[in-house]
Amino acid sequence: MNIDELRAGVEEHMLAQADSVGELLEQFKSRIPPALISGRGWDRLVERASGLPTSLATSGFGFELRLHEAEPRGDLGLALFHGSRSAAHFEAWSRSRPEDASARAVAGLLQEMGREGAALQRNAGTKLMLEYDIDPEHHGPFPDPGIFLYPTVDALPDPGSVQEPEELCVIADAVAGACGWQPDHAERRHAEQLFGARPPGAQLGAVGAFPDRPRALRVAITGIRSTHELTSFLERAGWPGRAETFAPFVEDLEAQGAFAHLAAHLDIDPGGVRPDLGVSYYARDTQWSKDIQPWMGIIDGLRSPGRVVPEKLAALTESWAGVETVFGRSGLLMAVRGVHHLKMALVGDRFEEVKAYVFCLVLPPLGTTGDR
């Protein structure tokens, strides 16, 4: 059985587990520490996810956890891969909802990612990520999800990595179009400047946007190895902030060997690079580690008083990572949980938002998908 057949078997198994992402999440409620998501945060999360097809979670799901805020809540991350059984399921689901412009745009983007000979197919990679804002205080219609393309999977360069500014512009235009925006030449020019400023060996990790927020492309440059590489890159890219707002913290982690690499997340609009900045920390160059130990250097660096909510950091450290068996609707499931990355973001002129991006990969037990 080849990898595509194996993935198809897993997807078929997972599509039978629930009729919506919300129903699937309910099966995992007991595995999610209440300190991280519970109460109104959980109720609003399930309400949002109950309107989404299971195909968005056949490989699992992820949360963006605000470790600096007391309220137990998390934004939801879901992925699709063009050409997969789940992508076809999602496209069929979107056709049954002609009023949902966001779903149609995502389906169109998936089709273009898989179209033979298309520029997007050559440059965008295979992964499309949707980020759903979950605000317990929000009333009324839910905002459309953020849309992100990931041309580079890990920090290490590979033959498919984006190398030229023109390749970045193909991805940027596709994301803008999916948000209902027209391409903008000034925005492209600023994106090209940012791309050209990246340090040697650094990669274009992701390009995305949030259609219900003010227009901006969010670009992630990953594979940055040191504080000096980060600050020099930001200066060359024309970032208007001050490096001293974050450099001392990053330098402390670097001195301890706490991270393998960094990523810089910058917002670009037609006016240039905005002052918003996120710095992500990766314990390893490859993703999907199910162990918490590699993250302890970064986690220990966050323990200074007032930086994070201690109960949330403890729950993340003690109760999230690992592998366990869960009873699903159609049999046993394996849940592989871990930390994808940790991120700090500027608020005004203070480096104070602390977020954990965690994942739960959901798989049938080995041998249960059958040969196909």
Steps between C-alpha positions, in 0.01 A plus 500: 500500500647840405478815712204642305300180548587493869392862544175433313428208733561714807278776363214258428526366855494851649210621286289229665582624848282812503261710294678826584823628652301598808382144552857375466626755753237385749658154490827655619363735765630292792852517352509881486614654832229732638764761583562534126148482351177475697179685593392764251815446298414133448132565428580763237766277346260208458228732368736626228639155419156340478443686175817361340534170311700215652727505195677802654621285791574157355868550582432673830464854625694771675444782747652842551512540877547840666726419793502864615121519548309340785192400298521136381444536126671411176476582131461201269734392221397248232685381191432361155739353242419540134434175318392320816174318569423762763553787255251339261254459788542866596451616141175301477388647833574854378290446185203413721531843665499754216437781748835436674742715299793411726456125447475551123820706502687231695373229265611705200845545653533125554405433140758749372768347727438167326455621143770354277735769371359777722751740654340447840551125475873553442549742789242462776571153637212268587371634833221753556428607857186669632513696826170561677483780757302387805396794718263412787391865518408524132135490399354469154642326193840338533784668307637320197817303572850614426646326193865390497717319246817320608759467222766376747417225749812511721786743559747308285517603132360254248484492119144635503578807711399838362814660358389802297287807582272414209417168665406681822275736303310205349418378852421849631263574211321167553448569871380854432258371236359241743430786742313690228777759450654619174878465454686813604833594339624694803420209730687265267802730497517506880462122513787461254717729714426294809573176315830632369605607850484150649822356646693231310328165548172652617182400318157633414301299753146629444289772340151570626233756572180550697218612269296658780787710631651812340693406189848359569704203389668310782834361391705255707874471442628187673839340555653807674782372722595782735396829656745684275354338187153600617576864579709546183221351290238731650719803433554402136129426459404851610318397817418825684527366857785496752707184542569575867136418577566129447872436442603451867246221551602324177868537588443334838333199334775484237771497769330199658467316168123491555394516134613346173368786289267799498231632269404864450136578422446836332192672361525681165246731344519744207663753734790276594608274786282561803633521859323175595755229574486142621808294581452123510732254669555146376672244718594288197534552127236236425139520614253282689704401805278319751747560787498802731864473606648683197280799586603534864775755435252738336228422755739574788584830336130598517467447875596854604222660709222666306595357161257204490219347706678234712208256490495507121874445471476211746214340305693533176812346654338219698188402308526570129781306329493123445313215331182337627198302385154656485163338440348652187157455346621227266768336712830580662711799398860593570556857612853635455532834676784747519623857464551628147659830602492775762460862398537845653347807340529874544211697642581861427859527618494206742595140429226347712259272313600136556332227297540125472407333172415142585383209288306179534559256214216248491563156349335160502701234683758331279353233276138621519476677164546185293675454167353695213 
